[in-house]
Coordinates of C-alpha atoms in Angstrom, one line a residue:
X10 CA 0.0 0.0 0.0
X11 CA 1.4 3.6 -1.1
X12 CA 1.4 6.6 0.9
X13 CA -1.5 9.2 0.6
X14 CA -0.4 11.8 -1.8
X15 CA -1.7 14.8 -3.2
X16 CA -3.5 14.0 -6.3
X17 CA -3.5 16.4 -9.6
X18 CA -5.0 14.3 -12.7
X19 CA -3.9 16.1 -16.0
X20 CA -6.0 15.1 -18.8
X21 CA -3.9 14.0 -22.2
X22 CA -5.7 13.9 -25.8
X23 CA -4.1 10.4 -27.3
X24 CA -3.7 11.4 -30.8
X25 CA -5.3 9.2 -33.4
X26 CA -1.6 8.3 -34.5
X27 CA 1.3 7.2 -32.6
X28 CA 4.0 10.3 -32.9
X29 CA 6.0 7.3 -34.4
X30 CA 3.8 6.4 -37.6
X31 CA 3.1 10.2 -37.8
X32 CA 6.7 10.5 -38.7
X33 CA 7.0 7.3 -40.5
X34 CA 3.7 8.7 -43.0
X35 CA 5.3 11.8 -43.3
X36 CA 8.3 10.9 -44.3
X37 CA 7.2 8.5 -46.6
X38 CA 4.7 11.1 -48.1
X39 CA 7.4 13.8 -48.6
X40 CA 9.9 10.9 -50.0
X41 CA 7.0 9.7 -52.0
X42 CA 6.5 13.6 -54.0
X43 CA 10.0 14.3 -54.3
X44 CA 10.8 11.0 -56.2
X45 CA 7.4 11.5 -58.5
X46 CA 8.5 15.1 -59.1
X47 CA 11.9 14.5 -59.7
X48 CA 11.2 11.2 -61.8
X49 CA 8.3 13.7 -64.1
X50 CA 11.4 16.7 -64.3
X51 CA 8.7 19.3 -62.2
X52 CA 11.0 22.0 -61.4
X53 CA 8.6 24.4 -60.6
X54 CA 9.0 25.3 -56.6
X55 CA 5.7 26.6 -56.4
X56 CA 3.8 23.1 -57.1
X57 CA 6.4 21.2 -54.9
X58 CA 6.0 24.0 -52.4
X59 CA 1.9 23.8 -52.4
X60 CA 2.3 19.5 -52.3
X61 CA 4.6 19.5 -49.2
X62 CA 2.3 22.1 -47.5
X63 CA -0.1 20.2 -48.0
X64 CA 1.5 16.7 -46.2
X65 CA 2.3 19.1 -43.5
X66 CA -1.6 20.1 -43.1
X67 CA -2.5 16.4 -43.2
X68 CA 0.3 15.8 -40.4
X69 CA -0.9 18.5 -38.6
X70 CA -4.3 17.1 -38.2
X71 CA -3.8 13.8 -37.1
X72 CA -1.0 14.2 -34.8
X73 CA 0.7 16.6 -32.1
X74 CA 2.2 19.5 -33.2
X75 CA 6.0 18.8 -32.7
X76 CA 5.6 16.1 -35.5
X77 CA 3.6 18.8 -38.0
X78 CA 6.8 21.3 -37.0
X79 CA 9.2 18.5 -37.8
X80 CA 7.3 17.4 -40.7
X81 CA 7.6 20.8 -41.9
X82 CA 11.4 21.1 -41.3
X83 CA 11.9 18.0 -43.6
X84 CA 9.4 19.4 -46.5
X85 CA 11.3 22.6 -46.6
X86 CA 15.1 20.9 -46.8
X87 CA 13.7 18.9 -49.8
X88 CA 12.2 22.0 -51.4
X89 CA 15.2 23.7 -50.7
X90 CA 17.7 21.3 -51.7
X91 CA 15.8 19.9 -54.9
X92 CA 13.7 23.2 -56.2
X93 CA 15.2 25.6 -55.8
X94 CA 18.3 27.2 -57.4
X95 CA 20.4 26.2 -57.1
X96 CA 19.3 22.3 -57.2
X97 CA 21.0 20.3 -55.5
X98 CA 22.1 22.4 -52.6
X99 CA 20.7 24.1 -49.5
X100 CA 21.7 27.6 -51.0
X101 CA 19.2 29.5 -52.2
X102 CA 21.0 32.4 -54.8
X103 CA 17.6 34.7 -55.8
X104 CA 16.1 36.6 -53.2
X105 CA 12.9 36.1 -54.3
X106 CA 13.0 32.5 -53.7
X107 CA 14.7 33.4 -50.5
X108 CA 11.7 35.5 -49.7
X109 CA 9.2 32.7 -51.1
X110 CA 11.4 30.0 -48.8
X111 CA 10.9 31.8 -45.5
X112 CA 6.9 32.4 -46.4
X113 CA 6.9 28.8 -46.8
X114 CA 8.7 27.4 -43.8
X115 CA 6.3 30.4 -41.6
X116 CA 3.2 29.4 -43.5
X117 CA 3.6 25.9 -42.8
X118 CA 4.8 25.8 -38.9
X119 CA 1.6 28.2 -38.2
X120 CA -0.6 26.0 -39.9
X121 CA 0.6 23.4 -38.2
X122 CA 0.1 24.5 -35.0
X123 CA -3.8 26.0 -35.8
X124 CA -4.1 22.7 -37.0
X125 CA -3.3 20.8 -34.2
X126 CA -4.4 23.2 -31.5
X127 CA -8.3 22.8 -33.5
X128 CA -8.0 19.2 -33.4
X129 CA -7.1 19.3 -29.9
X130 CA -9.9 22.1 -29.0
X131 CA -12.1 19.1 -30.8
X132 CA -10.9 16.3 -28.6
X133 CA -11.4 18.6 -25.4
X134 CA -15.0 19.8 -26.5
X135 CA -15.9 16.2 -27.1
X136 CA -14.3 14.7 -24.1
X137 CA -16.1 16.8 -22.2
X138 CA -19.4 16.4 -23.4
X139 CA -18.7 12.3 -22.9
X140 CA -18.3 13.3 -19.5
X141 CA -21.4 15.5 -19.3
X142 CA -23.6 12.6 -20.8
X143 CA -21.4 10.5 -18.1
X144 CA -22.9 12.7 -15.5
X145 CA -26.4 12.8 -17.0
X146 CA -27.0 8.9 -17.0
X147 CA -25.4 9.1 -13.8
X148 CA -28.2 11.3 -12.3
X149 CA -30.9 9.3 -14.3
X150 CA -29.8 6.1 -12.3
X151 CA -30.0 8.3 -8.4
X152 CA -33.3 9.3 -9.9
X153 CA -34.5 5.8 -10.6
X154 CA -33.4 4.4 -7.7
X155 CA -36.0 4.2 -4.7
X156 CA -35.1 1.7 -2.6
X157 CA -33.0 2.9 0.5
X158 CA -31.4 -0.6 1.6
X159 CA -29.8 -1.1 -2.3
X160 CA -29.5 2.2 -2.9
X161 CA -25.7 2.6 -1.9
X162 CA -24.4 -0.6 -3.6
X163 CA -26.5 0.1 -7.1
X164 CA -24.8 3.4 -6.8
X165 CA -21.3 2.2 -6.8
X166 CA -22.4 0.4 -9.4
X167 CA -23.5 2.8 -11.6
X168 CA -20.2 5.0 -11.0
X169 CA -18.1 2.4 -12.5
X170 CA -20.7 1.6 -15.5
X171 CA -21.0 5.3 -16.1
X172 CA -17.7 6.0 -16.3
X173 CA -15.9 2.7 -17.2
X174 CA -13.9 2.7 -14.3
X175 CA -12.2 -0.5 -13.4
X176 CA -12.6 0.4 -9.3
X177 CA -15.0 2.5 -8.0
X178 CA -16.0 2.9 -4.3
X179 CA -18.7 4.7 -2.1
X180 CA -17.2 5.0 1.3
X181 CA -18.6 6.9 4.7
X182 CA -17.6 6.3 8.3
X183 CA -19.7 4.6 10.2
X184 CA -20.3 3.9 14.2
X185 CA -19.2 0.2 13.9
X186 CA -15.8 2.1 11.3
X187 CA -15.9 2.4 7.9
X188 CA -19.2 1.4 5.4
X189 CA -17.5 0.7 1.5
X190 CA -19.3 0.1 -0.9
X191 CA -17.1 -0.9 -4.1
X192 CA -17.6 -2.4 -7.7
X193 CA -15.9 -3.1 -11.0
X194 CA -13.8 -5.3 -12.7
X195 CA -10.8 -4.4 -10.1
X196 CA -10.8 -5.7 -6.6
X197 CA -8.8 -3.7 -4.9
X198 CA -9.1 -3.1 -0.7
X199 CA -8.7 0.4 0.5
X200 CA -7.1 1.1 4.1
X201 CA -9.8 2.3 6.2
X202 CA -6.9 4.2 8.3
X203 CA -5.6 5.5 5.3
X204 CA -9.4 6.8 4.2
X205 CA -10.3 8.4 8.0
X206 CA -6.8 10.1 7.2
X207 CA -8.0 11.8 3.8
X208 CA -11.3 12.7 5.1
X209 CA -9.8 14.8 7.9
X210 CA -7.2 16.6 5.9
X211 CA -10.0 17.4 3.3
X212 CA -9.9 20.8 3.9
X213 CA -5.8 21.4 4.5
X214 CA -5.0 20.4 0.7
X215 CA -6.0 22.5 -2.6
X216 CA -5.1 20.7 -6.0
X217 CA -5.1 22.6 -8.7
X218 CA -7.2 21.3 -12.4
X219 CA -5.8 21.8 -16.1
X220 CA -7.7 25.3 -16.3
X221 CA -6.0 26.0 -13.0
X222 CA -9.2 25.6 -10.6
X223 CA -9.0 24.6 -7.1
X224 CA -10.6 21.2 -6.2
X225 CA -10.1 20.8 -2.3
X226 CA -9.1 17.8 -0.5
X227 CA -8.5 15.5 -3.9
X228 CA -5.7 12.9 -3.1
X229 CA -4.5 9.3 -4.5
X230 CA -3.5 6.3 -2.8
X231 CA -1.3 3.5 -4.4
X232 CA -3.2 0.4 -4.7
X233 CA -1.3 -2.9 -6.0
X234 CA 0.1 -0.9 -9.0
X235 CA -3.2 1.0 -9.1
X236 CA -3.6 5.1 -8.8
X237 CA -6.9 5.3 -7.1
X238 CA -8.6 8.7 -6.8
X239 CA -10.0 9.9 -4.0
X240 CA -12.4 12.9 -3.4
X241 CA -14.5 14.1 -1.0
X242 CA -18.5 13.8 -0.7
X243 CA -19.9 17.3 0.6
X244 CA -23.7 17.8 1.7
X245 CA -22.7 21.9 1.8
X246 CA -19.8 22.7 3.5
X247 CA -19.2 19.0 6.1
X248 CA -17.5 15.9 4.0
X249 CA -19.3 13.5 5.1
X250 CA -17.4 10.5 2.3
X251 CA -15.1 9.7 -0.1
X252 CA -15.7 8.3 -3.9
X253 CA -12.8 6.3 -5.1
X254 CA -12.2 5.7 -8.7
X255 CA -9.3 4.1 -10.4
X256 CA -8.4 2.8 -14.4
X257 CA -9.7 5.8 -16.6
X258 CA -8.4 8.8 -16.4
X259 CA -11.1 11.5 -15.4
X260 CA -10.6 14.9 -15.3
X261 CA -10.6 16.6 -11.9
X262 CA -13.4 19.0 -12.7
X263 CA -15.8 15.5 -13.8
X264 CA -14.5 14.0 -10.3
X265 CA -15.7 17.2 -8.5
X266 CA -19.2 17.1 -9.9
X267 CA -19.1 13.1 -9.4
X268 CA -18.8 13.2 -6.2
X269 CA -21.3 16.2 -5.3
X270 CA -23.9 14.1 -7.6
X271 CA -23.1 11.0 -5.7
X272 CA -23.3 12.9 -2.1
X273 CA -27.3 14.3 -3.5
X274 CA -27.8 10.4 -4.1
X275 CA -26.4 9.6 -0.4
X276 CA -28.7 12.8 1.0
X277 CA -31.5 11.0 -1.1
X278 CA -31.1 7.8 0.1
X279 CA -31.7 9.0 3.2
X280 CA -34.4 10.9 2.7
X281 CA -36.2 7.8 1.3
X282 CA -35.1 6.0 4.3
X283 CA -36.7 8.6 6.5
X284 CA -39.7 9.1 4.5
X285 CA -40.5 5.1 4.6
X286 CA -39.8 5.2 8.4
X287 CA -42.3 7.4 8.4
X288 CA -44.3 6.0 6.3
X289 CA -44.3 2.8 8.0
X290 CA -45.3 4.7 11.6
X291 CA -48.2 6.5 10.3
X292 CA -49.3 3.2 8.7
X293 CA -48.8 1.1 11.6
X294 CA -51.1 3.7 13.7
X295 CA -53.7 3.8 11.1
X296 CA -54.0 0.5 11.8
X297 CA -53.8 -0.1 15.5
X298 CA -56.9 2.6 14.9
X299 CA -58.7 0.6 12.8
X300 CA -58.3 -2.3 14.4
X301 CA -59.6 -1.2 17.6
X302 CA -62.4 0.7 16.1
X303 CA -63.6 -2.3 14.3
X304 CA -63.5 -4.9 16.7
X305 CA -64.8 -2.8 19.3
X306 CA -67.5 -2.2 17.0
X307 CA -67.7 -6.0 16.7
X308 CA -67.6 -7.1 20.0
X309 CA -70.4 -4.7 20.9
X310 CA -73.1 -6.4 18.9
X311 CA -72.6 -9.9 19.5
X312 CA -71.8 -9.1 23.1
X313 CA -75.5 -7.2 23.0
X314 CA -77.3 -9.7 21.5
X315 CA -75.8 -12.9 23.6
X316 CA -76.5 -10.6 27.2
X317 CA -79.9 -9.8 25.6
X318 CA -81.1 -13.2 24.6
X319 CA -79.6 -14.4 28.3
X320 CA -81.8 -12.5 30.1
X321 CA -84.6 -13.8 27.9
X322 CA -83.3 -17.3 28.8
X323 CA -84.3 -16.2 32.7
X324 CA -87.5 -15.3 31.7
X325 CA -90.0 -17.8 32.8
X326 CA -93.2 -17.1 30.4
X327 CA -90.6 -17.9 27.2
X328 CA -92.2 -20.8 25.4
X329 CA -89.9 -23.5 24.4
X330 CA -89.3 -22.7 20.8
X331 CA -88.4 -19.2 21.6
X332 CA -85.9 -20.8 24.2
X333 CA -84.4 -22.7 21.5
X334 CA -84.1 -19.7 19.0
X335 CA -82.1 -17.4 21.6
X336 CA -80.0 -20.7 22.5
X337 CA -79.2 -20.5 18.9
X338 CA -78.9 -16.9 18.9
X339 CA -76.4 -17.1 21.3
X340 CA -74.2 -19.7 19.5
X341 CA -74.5 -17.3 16.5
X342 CA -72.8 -14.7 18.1
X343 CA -70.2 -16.9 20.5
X344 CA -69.2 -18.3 16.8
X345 CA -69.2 -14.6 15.7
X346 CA -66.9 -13.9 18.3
X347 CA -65.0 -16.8 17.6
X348 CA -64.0 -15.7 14.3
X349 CA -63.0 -12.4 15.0
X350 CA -60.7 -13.3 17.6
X351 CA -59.4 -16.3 15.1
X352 CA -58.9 -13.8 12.1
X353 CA -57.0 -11.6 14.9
X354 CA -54.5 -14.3 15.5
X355 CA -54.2 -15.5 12.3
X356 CA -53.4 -11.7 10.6
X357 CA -50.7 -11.5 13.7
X358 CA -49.3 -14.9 12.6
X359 CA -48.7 -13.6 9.4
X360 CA -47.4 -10.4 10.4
X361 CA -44.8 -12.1 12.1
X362 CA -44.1 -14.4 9.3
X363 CA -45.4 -17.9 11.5
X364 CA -47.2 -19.3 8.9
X365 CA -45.4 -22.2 6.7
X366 CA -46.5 -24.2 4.0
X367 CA -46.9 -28.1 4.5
X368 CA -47.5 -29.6 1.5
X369 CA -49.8 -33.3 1.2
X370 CA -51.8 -34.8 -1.0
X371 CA -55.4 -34.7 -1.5
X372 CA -58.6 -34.3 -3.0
X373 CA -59.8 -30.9 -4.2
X374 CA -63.1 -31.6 -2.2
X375 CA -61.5 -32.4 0.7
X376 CA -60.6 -28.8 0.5
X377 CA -64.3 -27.6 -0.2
X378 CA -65.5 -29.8 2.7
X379 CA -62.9 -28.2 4.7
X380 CA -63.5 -24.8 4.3
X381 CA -67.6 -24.8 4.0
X382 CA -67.3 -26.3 7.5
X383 CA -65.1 -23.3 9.3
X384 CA -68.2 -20.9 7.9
X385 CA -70.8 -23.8 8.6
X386 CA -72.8 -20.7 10.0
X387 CA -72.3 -18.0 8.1
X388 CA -73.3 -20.7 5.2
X389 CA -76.3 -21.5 6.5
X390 CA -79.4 -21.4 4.2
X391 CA -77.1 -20.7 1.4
X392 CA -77.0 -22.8 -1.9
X393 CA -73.1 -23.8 -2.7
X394 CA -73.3 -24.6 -7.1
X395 CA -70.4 -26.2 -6.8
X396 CA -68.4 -27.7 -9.6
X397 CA -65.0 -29.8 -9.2
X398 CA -63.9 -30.3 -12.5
X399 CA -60.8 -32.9 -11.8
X400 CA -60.8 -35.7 -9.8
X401 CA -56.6 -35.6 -9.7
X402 CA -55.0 -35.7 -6.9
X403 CA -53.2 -32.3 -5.6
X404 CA -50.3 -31.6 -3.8
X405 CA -50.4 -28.6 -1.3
X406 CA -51.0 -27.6 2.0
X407 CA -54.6 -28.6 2.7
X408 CA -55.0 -26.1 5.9
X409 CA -53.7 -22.9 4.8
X410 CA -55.7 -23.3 1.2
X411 CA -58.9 -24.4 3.0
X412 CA -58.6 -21.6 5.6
X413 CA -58.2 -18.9 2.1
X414 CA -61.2 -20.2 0.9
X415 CA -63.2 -20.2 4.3
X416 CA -62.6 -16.6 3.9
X417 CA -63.4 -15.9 0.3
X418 CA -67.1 -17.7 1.0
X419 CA -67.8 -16.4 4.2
X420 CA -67.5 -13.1 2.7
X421 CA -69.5 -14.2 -0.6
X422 CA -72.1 -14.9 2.1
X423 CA -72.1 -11.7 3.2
X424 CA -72.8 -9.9 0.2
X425 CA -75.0 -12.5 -1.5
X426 CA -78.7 -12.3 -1.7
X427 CA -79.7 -14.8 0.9
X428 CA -81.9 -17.3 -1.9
X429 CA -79.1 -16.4 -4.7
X430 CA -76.9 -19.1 -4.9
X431 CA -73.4 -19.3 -4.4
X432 CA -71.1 -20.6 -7.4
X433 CA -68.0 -22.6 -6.6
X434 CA -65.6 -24.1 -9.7
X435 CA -62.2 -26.0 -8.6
X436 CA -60.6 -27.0 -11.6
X437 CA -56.5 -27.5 -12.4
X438 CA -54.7 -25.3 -14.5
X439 CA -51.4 -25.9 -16.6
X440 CA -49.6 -25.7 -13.1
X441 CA -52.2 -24.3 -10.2
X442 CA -55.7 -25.2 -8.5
X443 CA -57.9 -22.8 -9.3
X444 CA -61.3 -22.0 -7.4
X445 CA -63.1 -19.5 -8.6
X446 CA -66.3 -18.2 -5.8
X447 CA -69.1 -16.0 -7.3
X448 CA -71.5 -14.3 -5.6
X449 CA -74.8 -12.3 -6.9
X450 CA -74.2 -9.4 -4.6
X451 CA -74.0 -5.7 -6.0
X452 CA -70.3 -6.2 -7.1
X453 CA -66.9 -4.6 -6.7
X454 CA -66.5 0.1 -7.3
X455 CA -63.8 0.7 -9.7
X456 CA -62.6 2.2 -6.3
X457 CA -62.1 -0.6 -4.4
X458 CA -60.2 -2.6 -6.4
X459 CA -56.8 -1.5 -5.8
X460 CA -57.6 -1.6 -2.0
X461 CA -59.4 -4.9 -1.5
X462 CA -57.0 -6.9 -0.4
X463 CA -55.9 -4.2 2.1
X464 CA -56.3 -5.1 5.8
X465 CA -59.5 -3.4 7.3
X466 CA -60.0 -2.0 4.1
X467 CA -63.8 -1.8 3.7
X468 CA -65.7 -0.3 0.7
X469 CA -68.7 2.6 0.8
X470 CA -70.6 -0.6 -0.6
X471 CA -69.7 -2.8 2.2
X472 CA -69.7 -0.6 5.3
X473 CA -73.4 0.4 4.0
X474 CA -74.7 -3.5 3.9
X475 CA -72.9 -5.3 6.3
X476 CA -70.4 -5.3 9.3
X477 CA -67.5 -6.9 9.6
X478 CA -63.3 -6.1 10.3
X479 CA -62.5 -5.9 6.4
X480 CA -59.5 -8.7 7.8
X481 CA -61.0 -11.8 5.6
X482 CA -59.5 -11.3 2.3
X483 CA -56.5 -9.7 3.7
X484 CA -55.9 -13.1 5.9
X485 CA -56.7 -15.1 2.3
X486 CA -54.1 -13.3 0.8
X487 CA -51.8 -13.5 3.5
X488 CA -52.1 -17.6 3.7
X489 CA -52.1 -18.1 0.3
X490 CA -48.8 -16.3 0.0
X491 CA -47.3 -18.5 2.2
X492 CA -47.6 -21.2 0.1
X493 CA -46.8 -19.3 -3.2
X494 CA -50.3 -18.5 -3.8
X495 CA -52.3 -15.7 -5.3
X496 CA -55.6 -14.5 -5.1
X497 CA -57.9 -11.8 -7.1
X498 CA -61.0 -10.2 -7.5
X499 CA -63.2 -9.3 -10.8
X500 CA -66.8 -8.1 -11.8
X501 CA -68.3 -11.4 -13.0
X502 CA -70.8 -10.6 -16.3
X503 CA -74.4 -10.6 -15.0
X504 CA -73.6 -9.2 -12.0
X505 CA -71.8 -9.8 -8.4
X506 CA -68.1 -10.2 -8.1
X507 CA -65.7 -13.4 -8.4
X508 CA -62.4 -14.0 -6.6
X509 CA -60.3 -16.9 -8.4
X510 CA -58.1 -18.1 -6.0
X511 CA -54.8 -19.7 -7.6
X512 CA -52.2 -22.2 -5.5
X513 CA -49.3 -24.0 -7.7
X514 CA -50.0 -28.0 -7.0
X515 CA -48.8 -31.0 -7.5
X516 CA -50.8 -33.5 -9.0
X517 CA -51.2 -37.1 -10.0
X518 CA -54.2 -39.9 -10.8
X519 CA -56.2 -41.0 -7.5
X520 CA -56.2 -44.5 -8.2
X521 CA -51.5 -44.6 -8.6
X522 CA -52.4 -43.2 -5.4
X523 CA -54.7 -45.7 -3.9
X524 CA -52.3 -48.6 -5.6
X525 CA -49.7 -46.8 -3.3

């Protein structure tokens, strides 16, 4: 590992040729005129001259400006020593050719040098808008980013894509010491002394650009034969990081606004961190507010209705038949209460992630039975259409899809006319059991849908018609998930709604099974 030094990147134009087959082409082109001139008996200097300026001008504009010069150093000797009087040697006798001879050698070292200082002023202009396109996608990527926990390694990420660095690195101090965040082709470890050195010298070191701005606290380590850049992420006047970049050479300026773009992507990160927090808090109190309002407006009926029909039970003029109808009154509302509390500890089993999938093999009516007798009552005096279109066996987990579909009927009972029946289908699909409940009830608002499957969530339809926690087809949802299910809700034609529920199963011929 190399010592922390001060870090001023220069940025170099390659020229398209190498200053060695500059000179090589040149020469050759200059050689290559003299020997057709000389082999055609042109002795006029003013055509040679006009030819060899013209090699010069193509020299000039495909490589640096030393070679044009030299270039046009060679093209003079040959005019001078094989056009003009007198041939043959480097003396030139008239003046006017004397005079012609020095326009020719000024003419063609200025050119030159326009020449190569415009292709220069070309490769700058287009280097730098490669680095402003650079910076653009880069901002696109902290823009599409919006989740906090990946946001810091996608954004080291996107440095070294962006800007084809072979090492790039996100790094901030931390409680626990330094968090580093690195990616590329390069996998080189930086010293986390080393870094917690940089950061607090950040502001005793200037480094000075090509144009001669000041970039503050800009150093470079020496990583396993690597120069690795590093420069400081400020949120307004405090560092609070370093980038690190290494392989390309970047220009200190496009370092500067690197890092201030990736420090706004840290600041946003945060942001969406807080913001989810939040988020999260207000949600979670929304729903301890709902929940309490809802079973407290739960509890109240059936615990109304079971003291009222007890105190008829003490009554001593009550004929027998009306004893027996608040006896069953006050199972009613005992099973009532049953299922709330049930659906209360089956949403906080899935809150905390309890439920698992056992898988087993059986019957799709087994499942039907199942689930028709967890809502026996709410079922009661209702007509199931049902229609089992496979006698295959399944393989799945038999409570948690029952228990889904207990739901999904006991809140197409709710909503169904109370002589309308309910349809039930169960049929297999190229890879799931599907059951499909429909009820004739007055259907689902365009409003609603997005929110159905919300816990506690209750439509204007619903909280008009019937009562309830709105924490059945949230539960579904929740089991059938655990086993890799799926569930959801359409306007059936002719009226009332349809939920389709969809499990992935397993399947096989009863009777290999019954042979088993």
């Amino acid at each position: 590992m190399g010592a922390v030094s001060n870090g001023d990147q220069t940025m170099r134009h390659i020229p398209k040729w190498s200053d060695g087959a500059s000179v090589s082409a040149a020469g050759a082109a200059i050689l290559l005129l003299t020997a057709v001139f000389r082999g055609w008996h042109l002795t006029n200097p003013t055509i040679a001259a006009v030819s060899y300026l013209l090699v010069v001008f193509l020299t000039a504009t495909v490589s640096r400006v030393r070679i044009a010069v030299v270039t046009s150093v060679a093209a003079d000797l040959c005019l001078n020593y094989f056009f003009m009087p007198p041939v043959g040697t480097l003396t030139i006798a008239d003046p006017q050719n004397l005079v012609a001879f020095v326009a020719f050698v000024a003419v063609s070292v200025v050119a030159s040098s326009l020449s190569s200082a415009l292709r220069d002023r070309a490769f700058e202009v287009t280097a730098h808008r490669d680095e402003l396109e650079r910076l653009f996608e880069l901002s696109r990527d902290v823009l599409l980013t919006t989740d906090s926990a990946e946001a810091m390694p996608q954004l080291a990420r996107s440095v070294a894509r962006r800007f084809d660095l072979e090492f790039a690195a996100v790094c901030r101090p931390g409680a626990a010491g330094w968090d580093v965040w690195r990616a590329g082709a390069l996998d080189l470890e930086l010293d986390r002394g080393q870094l917690s050195h940089v950061l607090a010298g950040v502001d005793d070191s200037v480094n000075l650009g090509t144009q001669g701005r000041a970039y503050l606290g800009h150093r470079t380590l020496s990583i396993e034969g690597h120069v690795v850049h590093l420069v400081p992420l400020r949120l307004g006047a405090k560092a609070v990081g370093l980038v690190a970049a290494a392989g390309r050479a970047v220009d200190p300026g496009t370092l500067d606004a690197l890092a201030g773009l990736v420090a706004i992507a840290i600041e946003r990160a945060q942001l969406l961190d807080e913001r989810k927090t939040a988020e999260l808090a207000r949600q979670s109190e929304e729903l301890k507010s709902a929940l309490l309002a809802s079973i407290s407006h739960d509890l109240r009926t059936p615990l109304t209705a079971i003291k009222v029909a007890a105190s008829n039970l003490q009554a001593t003029w009550l004929a027998e038949s009306d004893r027996r109808d608040q006896t069953e009154l006050i199972l009613v509302e005992v099973e009532r209460l049953h299922r709330l509390f049930q659906n209360i500890l089956e949403m906080a089993r899935i809150d905390s992630g309890a439920i698992a999938a056992n898988l087993r093999w059986v019957h799709p009516s087994e499942i039907v039975e199942a689930a028709r007798e967890q809502v026996e009552i709410a079922l009661r005096r209702r007509h199931i259409d049902l229609r089992i279109e496979s006698d295959m066996l399944i393989e799945l987990d038999p409570l948690l899809t029952s228990a889904a579909l207990a739901h999904v009927l006991e809140n197409a009972a709710q909503y169904s006319p109370i002589d309308a029946p309910i349809g039930l289908t169960v049929q297999l699909s190229a890879d799931d059991l599907e059951i499909a409940v429909r009820d004739r009830g007055p259907g689902i608002a365009a409003g609603d849908l997005p929110h159905l499957f919300d816990r506690f969530y209750r439509g204007a339809v619903a909280g008009a018609r019937t009562a309830g926690t709105g924490m059945g087809l949230a539960i579904a949802r929740g089991m059938l998930a655990a086993e890799g299910g799926r569930i959801r809700a359409e306007n059936a034609e002719g009226g009332g709604a349809q939920f389709t529920i969809a499990v992935p199963a397993g399947r096989k011929i009863a009777l290999v099974m019954e042979q088993m």
